[in-house]
PDB file of C-alpha atoms in Angstrom:
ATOM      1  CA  UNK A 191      -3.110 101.755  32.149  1.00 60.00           C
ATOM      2  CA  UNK A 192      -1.012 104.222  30.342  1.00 73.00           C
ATOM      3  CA  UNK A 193       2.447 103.322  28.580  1.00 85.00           C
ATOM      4  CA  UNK A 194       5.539 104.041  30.096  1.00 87.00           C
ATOM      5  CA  UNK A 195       6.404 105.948  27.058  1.00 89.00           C
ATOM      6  CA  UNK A 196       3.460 107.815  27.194  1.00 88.00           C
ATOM      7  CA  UNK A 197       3.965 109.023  30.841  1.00 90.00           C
ATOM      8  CA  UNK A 198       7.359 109.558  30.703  1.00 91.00           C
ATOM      9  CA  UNK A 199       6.628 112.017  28.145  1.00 92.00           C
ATOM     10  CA  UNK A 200       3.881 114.102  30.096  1.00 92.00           C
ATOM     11  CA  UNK A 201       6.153 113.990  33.087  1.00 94.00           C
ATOM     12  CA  UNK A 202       8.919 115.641  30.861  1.00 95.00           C
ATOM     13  CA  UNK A 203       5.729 118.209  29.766  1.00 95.00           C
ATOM     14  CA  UNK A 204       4.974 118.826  33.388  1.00 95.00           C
ATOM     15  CA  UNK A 205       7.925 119.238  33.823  1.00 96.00           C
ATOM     16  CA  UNK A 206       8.525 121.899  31.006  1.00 96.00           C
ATOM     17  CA  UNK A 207       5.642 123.427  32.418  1.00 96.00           C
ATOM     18  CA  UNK A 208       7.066 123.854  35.645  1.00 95.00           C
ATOM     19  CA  UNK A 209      10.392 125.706  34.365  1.00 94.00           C
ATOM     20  CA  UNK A 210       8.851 127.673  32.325  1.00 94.00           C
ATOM     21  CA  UNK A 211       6.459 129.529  35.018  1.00 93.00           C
ATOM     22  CA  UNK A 212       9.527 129.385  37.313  1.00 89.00           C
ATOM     23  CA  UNK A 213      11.132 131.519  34.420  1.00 89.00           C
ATOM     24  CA  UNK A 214       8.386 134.070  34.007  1.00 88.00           C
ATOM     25  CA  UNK A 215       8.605 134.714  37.874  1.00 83.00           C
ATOM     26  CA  UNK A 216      12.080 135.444  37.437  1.00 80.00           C
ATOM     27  CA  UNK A 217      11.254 137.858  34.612  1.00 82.00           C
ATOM     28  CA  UNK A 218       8.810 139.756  36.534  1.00 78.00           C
ATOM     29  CA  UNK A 219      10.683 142.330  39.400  1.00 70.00           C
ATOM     30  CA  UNK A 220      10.521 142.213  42.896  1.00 62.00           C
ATOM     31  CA  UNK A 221       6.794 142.477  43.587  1.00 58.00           C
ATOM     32  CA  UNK A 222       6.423 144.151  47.018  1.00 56.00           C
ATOM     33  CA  UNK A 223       9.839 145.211  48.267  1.00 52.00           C
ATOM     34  CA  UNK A 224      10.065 142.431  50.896  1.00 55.00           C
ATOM     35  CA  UNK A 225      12.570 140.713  49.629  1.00 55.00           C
ATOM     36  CA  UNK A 226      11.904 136.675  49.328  1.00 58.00           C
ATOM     37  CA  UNK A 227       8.287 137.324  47.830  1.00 64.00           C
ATOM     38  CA  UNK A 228       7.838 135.079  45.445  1.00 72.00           C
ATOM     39  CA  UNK A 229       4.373 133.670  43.070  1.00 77.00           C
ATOM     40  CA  UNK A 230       5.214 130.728  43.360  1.00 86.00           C
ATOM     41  CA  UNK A 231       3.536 129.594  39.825  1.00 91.00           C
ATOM     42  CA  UNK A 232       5.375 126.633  39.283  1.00 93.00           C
ATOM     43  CA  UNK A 233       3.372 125.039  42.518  1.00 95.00           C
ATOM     44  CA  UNK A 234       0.278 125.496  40.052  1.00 96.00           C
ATOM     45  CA  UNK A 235       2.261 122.322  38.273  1.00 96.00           C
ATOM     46  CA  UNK A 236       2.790 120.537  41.958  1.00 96.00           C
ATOM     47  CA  UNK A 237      -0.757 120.363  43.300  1.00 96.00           C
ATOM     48  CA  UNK A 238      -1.976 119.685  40.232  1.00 96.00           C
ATOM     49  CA  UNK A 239       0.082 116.555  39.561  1.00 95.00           C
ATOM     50  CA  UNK A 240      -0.351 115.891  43.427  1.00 95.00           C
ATOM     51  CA  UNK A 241      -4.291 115.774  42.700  1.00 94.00           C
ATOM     52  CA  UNK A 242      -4.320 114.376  39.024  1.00 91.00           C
ATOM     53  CA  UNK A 243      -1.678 111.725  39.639  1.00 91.00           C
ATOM     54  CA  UNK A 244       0.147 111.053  42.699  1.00 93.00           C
ATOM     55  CA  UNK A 245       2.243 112.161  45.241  1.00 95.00           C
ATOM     56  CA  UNK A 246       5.863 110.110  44.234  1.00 95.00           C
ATOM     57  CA  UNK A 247       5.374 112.131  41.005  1.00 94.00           C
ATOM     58  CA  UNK A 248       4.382 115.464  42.450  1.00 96.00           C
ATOM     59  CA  UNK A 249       7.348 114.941  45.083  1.00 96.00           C
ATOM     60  CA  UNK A 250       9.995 114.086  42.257  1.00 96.00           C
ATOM     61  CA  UNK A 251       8.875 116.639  39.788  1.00 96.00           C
ATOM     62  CA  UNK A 252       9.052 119.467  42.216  1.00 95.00           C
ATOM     63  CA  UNK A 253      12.548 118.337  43.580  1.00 95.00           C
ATOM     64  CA  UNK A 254      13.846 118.268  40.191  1.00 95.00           C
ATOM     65  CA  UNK A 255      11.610 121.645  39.071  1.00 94.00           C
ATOM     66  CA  UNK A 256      14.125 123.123  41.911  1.00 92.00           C
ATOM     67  CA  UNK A 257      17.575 121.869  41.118  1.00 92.00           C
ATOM     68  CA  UNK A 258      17.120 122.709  37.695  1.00 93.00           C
ATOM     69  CA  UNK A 259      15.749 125.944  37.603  1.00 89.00           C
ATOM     70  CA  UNK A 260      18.353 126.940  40.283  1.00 87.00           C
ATOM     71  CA  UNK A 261      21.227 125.631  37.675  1.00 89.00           C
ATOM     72  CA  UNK A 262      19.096 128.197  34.836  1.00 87.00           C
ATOM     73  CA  UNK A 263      18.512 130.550  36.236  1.00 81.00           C
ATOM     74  CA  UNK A 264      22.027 131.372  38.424  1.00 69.00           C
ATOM     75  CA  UNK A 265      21.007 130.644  41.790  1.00 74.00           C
ATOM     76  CA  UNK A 266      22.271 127.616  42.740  1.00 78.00           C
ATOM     77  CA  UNK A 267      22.807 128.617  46.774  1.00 77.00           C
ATOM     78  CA  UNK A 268      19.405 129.998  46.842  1.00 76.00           C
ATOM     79  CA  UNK A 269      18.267 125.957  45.855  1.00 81.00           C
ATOM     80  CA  UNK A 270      19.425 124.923  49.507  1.00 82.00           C
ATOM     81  CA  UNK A 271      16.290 126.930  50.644  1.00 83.00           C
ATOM     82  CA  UNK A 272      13.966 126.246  48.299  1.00 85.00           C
ATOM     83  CA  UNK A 273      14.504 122.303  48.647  1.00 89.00           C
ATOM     84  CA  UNK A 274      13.981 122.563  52.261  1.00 89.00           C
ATOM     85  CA  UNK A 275      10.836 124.363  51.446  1.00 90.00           C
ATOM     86  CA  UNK A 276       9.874 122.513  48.904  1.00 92.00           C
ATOM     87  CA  UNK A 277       9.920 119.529  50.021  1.00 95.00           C
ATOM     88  CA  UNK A 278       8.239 119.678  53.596  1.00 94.00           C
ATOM     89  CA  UNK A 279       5.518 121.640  51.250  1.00 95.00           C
ATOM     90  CA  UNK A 280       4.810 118.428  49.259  1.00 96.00           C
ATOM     91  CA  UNK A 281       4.744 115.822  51.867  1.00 96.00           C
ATOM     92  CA  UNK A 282       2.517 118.305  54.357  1.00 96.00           C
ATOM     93  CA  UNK A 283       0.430 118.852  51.293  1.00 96.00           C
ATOM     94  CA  UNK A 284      -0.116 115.256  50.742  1.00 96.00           C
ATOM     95  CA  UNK A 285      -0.977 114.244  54.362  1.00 95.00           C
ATOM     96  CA  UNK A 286      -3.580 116.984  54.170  1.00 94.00           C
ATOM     97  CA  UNK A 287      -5.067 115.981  51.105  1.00 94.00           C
ATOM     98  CA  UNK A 288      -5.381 112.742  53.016  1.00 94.00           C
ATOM     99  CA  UNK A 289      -7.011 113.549  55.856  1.00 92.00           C
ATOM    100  CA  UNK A 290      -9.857 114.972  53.610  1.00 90.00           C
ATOM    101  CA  UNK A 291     -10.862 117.780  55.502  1.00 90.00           C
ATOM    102  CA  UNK A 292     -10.007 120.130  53.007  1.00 92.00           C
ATOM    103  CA  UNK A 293     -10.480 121.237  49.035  1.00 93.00           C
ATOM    104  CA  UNK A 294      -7.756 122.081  47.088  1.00 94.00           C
ATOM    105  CA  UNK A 295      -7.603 125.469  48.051  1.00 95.00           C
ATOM    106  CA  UNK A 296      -6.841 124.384  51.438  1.00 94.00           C
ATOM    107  CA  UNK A 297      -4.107 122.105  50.882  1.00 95.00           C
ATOM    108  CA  UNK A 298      -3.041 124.165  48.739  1.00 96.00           C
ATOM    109  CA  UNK A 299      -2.958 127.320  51.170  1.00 95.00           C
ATOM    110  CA  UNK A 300      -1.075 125.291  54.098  1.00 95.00           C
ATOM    111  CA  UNK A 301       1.742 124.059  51.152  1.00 95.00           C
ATOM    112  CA  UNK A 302       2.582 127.689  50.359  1.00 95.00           C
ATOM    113  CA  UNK A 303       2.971 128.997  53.926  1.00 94.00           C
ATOM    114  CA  UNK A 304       4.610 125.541  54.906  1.00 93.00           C
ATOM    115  CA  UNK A 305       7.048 126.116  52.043  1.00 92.00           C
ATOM    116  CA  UNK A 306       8.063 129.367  53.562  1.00 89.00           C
ATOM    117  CA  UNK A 307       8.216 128.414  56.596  1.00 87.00           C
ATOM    118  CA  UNK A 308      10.508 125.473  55.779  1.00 87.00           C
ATOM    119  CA  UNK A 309      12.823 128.415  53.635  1.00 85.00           C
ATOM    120  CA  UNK A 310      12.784 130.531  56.904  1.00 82.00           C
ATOM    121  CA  UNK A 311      13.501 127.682  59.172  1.00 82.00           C
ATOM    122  CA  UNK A 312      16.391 126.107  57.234  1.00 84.00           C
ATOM    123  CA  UNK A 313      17.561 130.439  56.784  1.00 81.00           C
ATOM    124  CA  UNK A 314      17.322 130.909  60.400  1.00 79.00           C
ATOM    125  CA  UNK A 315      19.633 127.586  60.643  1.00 79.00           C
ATOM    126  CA  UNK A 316      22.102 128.756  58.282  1.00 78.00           C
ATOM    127  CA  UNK A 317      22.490 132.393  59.556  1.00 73.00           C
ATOM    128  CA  UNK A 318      20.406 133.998  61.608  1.00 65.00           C
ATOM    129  CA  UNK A 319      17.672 133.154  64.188  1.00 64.00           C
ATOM    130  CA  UNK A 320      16.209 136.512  65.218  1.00 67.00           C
ATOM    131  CA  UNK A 321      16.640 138.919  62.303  1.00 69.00           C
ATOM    132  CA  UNK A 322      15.457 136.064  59.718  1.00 72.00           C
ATOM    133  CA  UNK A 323      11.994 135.446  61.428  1.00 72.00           C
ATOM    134  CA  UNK A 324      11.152 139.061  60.810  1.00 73.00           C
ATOM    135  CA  UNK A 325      10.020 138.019  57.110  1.00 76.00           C
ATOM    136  CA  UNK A 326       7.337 135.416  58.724  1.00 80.00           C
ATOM    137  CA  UNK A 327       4.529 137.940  58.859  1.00 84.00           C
ATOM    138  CA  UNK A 328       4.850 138.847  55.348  1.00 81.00           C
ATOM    139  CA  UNK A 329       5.675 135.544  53.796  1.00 84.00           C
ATOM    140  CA  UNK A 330       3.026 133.771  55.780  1.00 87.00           C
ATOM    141  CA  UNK A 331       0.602 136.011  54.677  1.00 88.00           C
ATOM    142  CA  UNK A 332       1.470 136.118  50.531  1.00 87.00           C
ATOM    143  CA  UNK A 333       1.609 132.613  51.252  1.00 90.00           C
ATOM    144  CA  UNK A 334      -2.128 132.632  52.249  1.00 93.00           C
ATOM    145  CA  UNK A 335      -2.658 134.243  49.409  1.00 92.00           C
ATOM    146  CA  UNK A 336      -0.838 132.876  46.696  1.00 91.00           C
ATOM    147  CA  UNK A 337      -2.075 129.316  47.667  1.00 94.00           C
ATOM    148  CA  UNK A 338      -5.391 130.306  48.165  1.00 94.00           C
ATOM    149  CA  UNK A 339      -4.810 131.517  44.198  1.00 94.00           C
ATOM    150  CA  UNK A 340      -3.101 128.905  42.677  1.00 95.00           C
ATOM    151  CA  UNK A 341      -6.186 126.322  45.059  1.00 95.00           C
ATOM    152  CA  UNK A 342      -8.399 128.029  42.539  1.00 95.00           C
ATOM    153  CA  UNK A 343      -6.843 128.027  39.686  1.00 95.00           C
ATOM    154  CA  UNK A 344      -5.842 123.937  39.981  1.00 95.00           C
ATOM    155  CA  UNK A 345      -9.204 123.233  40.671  1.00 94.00           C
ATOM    156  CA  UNK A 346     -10.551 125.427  37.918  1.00 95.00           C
ATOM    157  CA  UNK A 347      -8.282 123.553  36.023  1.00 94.00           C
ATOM    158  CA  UNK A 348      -9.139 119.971  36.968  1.00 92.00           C
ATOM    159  CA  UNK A 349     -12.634 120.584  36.232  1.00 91.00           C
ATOM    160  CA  UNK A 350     -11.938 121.988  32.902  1.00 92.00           C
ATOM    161  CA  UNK A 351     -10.148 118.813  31.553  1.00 90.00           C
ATOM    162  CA  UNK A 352     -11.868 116.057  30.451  1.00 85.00           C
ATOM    163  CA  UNK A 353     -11.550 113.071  32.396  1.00 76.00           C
ATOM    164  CA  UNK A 354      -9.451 111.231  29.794  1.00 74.00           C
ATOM    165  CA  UNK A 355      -7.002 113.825  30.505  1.00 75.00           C
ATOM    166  CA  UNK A 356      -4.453 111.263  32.029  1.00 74.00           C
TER     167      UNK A 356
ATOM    168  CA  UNK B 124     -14.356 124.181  45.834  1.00 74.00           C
ATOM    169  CA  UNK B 125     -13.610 125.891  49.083  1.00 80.00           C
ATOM    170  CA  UNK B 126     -14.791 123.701  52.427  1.00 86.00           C
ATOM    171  CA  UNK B 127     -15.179 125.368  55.814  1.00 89.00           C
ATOM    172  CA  UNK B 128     -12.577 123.646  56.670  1.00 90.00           C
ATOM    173  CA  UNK B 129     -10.613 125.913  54.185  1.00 91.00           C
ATOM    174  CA  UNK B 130     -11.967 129.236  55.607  1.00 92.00           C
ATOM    175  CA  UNK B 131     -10.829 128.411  59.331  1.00 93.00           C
ATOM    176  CA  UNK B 132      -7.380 127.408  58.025  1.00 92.00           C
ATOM    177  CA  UNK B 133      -6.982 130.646  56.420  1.00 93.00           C
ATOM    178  CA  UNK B 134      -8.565 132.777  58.916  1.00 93.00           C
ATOM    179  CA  UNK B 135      -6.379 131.327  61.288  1.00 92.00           C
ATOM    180  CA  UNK B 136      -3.101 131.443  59.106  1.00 92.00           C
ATOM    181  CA  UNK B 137      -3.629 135.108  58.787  1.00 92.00           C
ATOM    182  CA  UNK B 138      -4.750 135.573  62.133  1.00 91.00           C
ATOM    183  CA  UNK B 139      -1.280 134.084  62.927  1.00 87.00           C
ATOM    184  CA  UNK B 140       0.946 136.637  61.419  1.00 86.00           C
ATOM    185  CA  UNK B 141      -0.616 139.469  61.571  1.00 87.00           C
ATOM    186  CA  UNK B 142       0.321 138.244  65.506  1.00 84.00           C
ATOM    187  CA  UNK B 143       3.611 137.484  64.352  1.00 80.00           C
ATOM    188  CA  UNK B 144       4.073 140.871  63.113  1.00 79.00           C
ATOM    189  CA  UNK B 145       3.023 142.987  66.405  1.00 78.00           C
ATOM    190  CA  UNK B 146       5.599 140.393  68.189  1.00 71.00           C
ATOM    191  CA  UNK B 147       8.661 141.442  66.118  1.00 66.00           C
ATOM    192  CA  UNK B 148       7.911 145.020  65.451  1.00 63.00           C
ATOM    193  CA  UNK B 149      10.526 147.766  65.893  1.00 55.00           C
ATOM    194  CA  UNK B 150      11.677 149.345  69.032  1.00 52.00           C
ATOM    195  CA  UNK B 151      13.526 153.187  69.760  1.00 51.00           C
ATOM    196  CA  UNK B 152      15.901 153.732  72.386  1.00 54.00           C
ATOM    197  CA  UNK B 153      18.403 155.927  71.294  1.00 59.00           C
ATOM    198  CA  UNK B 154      22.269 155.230  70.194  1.00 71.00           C
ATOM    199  CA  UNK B 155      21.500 153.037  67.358  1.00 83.00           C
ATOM    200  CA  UNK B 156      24.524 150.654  66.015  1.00 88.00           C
ATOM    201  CA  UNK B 157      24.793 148.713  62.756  1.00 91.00           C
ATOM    202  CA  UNK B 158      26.204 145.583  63.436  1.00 91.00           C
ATOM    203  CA  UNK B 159      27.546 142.872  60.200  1.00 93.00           C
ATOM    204  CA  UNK B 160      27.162 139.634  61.230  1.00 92.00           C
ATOM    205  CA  UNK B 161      28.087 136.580  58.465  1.00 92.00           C
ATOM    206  CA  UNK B 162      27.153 133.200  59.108  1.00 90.00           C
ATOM    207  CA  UNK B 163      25.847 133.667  62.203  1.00 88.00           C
ATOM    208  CA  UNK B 164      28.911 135.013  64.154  1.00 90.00           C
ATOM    209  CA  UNK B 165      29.353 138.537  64.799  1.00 89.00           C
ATOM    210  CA  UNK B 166      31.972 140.569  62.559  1.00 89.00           C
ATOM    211  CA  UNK B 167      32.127 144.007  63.772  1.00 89.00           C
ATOM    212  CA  UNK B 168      29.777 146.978  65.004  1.00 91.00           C
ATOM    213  CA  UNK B 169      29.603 150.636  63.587  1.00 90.00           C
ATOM    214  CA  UNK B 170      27.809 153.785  64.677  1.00 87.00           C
ATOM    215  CA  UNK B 171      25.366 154.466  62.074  1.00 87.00           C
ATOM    216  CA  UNK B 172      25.895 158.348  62.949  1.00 84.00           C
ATOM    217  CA  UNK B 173      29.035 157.945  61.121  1.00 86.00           C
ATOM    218  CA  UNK B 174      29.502 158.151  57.490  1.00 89.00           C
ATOM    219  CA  UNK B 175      31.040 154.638  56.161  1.00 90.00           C
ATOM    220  CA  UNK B 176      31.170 152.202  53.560  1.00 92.00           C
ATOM    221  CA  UNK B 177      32.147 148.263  54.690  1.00 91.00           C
ATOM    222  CA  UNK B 178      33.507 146.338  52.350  1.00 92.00           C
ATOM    223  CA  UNK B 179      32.470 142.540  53.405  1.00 91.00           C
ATOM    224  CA  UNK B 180      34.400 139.579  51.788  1.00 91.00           C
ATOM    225  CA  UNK B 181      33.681 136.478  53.466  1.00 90.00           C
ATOM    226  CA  UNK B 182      31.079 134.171  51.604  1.00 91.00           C
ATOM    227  CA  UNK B 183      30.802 136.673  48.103  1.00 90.00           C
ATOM    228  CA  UNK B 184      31.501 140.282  48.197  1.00 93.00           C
ATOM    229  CA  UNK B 185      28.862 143.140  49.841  1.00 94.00           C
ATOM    230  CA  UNK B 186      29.534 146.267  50.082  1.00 94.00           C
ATOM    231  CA  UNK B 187      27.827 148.656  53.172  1.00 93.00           C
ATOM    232  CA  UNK B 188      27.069 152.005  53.257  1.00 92.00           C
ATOM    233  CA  UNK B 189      26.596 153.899  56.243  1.00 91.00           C
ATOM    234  CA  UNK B 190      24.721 157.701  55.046  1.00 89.00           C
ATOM    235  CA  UNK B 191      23.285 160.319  57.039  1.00 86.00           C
ATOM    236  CA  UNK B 192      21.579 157.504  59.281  1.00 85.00           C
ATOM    237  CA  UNK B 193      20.736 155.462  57.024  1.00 90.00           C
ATOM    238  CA  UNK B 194      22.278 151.706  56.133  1.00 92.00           C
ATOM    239  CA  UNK B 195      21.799 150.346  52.738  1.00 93.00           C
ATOM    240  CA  UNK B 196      23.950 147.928  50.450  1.00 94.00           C
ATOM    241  CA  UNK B 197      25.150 149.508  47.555  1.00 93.00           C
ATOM    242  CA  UNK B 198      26.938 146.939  45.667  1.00 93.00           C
ATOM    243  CA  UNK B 199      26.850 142.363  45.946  1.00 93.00           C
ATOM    244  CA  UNK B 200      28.056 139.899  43.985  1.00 92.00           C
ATOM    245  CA  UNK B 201      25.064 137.960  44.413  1.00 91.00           C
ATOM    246  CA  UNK B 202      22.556 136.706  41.965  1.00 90.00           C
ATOM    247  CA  UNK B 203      19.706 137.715  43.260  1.00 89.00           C
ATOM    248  CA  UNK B 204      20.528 141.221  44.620  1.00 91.00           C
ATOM    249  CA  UNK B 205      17.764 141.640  46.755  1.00 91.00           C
ATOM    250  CA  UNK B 206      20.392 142.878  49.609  1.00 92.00           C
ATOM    251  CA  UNK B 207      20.537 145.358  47.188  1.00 92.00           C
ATOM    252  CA  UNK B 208      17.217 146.336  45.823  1.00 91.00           C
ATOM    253  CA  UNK B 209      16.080 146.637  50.339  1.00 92.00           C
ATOM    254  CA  UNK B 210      15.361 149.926  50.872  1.00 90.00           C
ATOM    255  CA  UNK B 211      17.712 151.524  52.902  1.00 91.00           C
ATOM    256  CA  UNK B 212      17.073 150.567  56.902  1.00 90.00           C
ATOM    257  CA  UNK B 213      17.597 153.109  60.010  1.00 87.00           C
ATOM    258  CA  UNK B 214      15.380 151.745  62.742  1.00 85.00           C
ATOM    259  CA  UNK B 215      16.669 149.404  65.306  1.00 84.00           C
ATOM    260  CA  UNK B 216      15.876 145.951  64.489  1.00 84.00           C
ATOM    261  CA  UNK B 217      15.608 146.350  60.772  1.00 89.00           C
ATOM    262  CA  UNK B 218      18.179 144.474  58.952  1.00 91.00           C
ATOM    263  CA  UNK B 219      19.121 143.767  55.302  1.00 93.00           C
ATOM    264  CA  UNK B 220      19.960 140.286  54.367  1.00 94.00           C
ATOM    265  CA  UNK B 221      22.095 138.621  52.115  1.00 93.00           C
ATOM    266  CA  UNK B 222      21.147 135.301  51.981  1.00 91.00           C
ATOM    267  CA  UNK B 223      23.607 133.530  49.040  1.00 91.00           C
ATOM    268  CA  UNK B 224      26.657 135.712  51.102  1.00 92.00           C
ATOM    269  CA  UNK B 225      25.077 134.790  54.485  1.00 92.00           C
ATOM    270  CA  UNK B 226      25.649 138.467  55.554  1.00 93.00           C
ATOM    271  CA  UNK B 227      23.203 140.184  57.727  1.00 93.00           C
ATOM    272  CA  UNK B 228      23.200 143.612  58.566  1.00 93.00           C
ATOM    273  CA  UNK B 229      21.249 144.931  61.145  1.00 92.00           C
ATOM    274  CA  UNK B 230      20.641 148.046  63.713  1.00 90.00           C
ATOM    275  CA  UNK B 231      20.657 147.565  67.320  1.00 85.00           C
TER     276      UNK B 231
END
């Protein structure tokens, strides 16, 4: 059993982690023109916990991944969307892993298009039904996408470690 | 790594919106109107035959321009600015949208 020490400081380096990948999507331009297209790297950080740890953890360090980087990096209304998302991603990601029926790439898939679905949804709320849904076909599909890349890429990872890892 | 279970979810996550996106395609029937909503309620309608710029206030600050049939946002406040980076719309049901200013601007 670790010390709490010792996992309080590879939360805070999860953490880090998190930020920082947050940050180099915010370097990088608008990908495709659609606007709301986003890599979503810092969910590499998520499923990874979600699988290597737990899911409190995963569900805490992705709340706080949000607020923060919305304080850094100036878009602090744009953090009402991406909790929503964020948050039904995690828990829907964790009752999948669950259920066992799929790898990582699969849980993984269904928490990126969840998470835009929950930004859309709580958008749609806010200001617009019928003009905001217009974005589902595109973000649903870079969702597919981008989770089925960052499934790969966690599970690439996870093997890679040694099992003393944490 | 990948399950079957992982191949039907996709295939039928994609299957889903490339449905999605022959539902809310465009349509063309003539007399097309820009209309500014913010935060959900209707602010006011203009021809996009006419040349205009729309100075909105109401959440942040957006401005509208309305050019030789097209719509596009020239200058926001927001920090994002992907209101303005949308290419510029001229088909009915295409709309720019300003999420942190909850403006949208669409063609009807």
């Amino acid at each position: 059993m670790k010390r709490r020490s010792e996992k309080t400081a590879f939360y805070g380096v999860m953490l880090g982690l998190a930020l920082i990948l947050g940050y180099v999507e915010f370097l990088l331009p608008l990908n495709f023109g659609v606007p709301g297209i986003k890599l979503g790297l810092s969910n590499i950080v998520t499923v990874f916990v979600l699988y290597k740890i737990g899911f409190k953890q995963s569900f805490t360090l992705n709340v706080l991944r949000i607020i923060i980087s919305s304080i850094l990096f100036g878009n602090v209304f744009g953090a009402v969307y991406s909790l929503c998302g964020g948050i039904l991603s995690v828990v829907s990601m964790y009752y999948l892993k669950k259920t066992n029926l799929f790898s990582i790439v699969g849980v993984s898939v269904a928490g990126a298009v969840i998470n835009n679905l929950g930004q859309v949804v709580i958008a749609s709320v806010l200001i617009s039904t019928v003009q905001i849904l217009g974005y589902l076909p595109f973000l649903s599909f870079s969702g597919v996408i981008m989770g089925a890349l960052i499934g790969v890429l966690v599970t690439l990872i996870i093997n890679k470690l040694p099992k003393t890892f944490y | 790594m990948i399950k079957k279970n992982d191949v039907i979810l996709i295939a039928v996550l994609l299957l889903l919106s490339l449905l999605s996106f022959f539902v809310l395609r465009k349509d063309n029937t003539g007399g097309k109107q820009v209309v500014i909503s913010v935060n959900n309620k209707q602010k006011n309608i203009y021809s996009l035959n006419k040349d205009q710029t729309v100075t909105i206030k109401d959440y942040g600050e957006n401005t509208v321009v309305i050019k030789d049939g097209y719509c596009y946002v020239s200058s926001a406040d927001c920090p994002d600015q992907i209101c303005k980076n949308h290419k510029k719309i001229s088909e009915k049901k295409e709309n720019i949208i300003c999420l942190p200013n909850r403006m949208v601007v669409e063609i009807k």
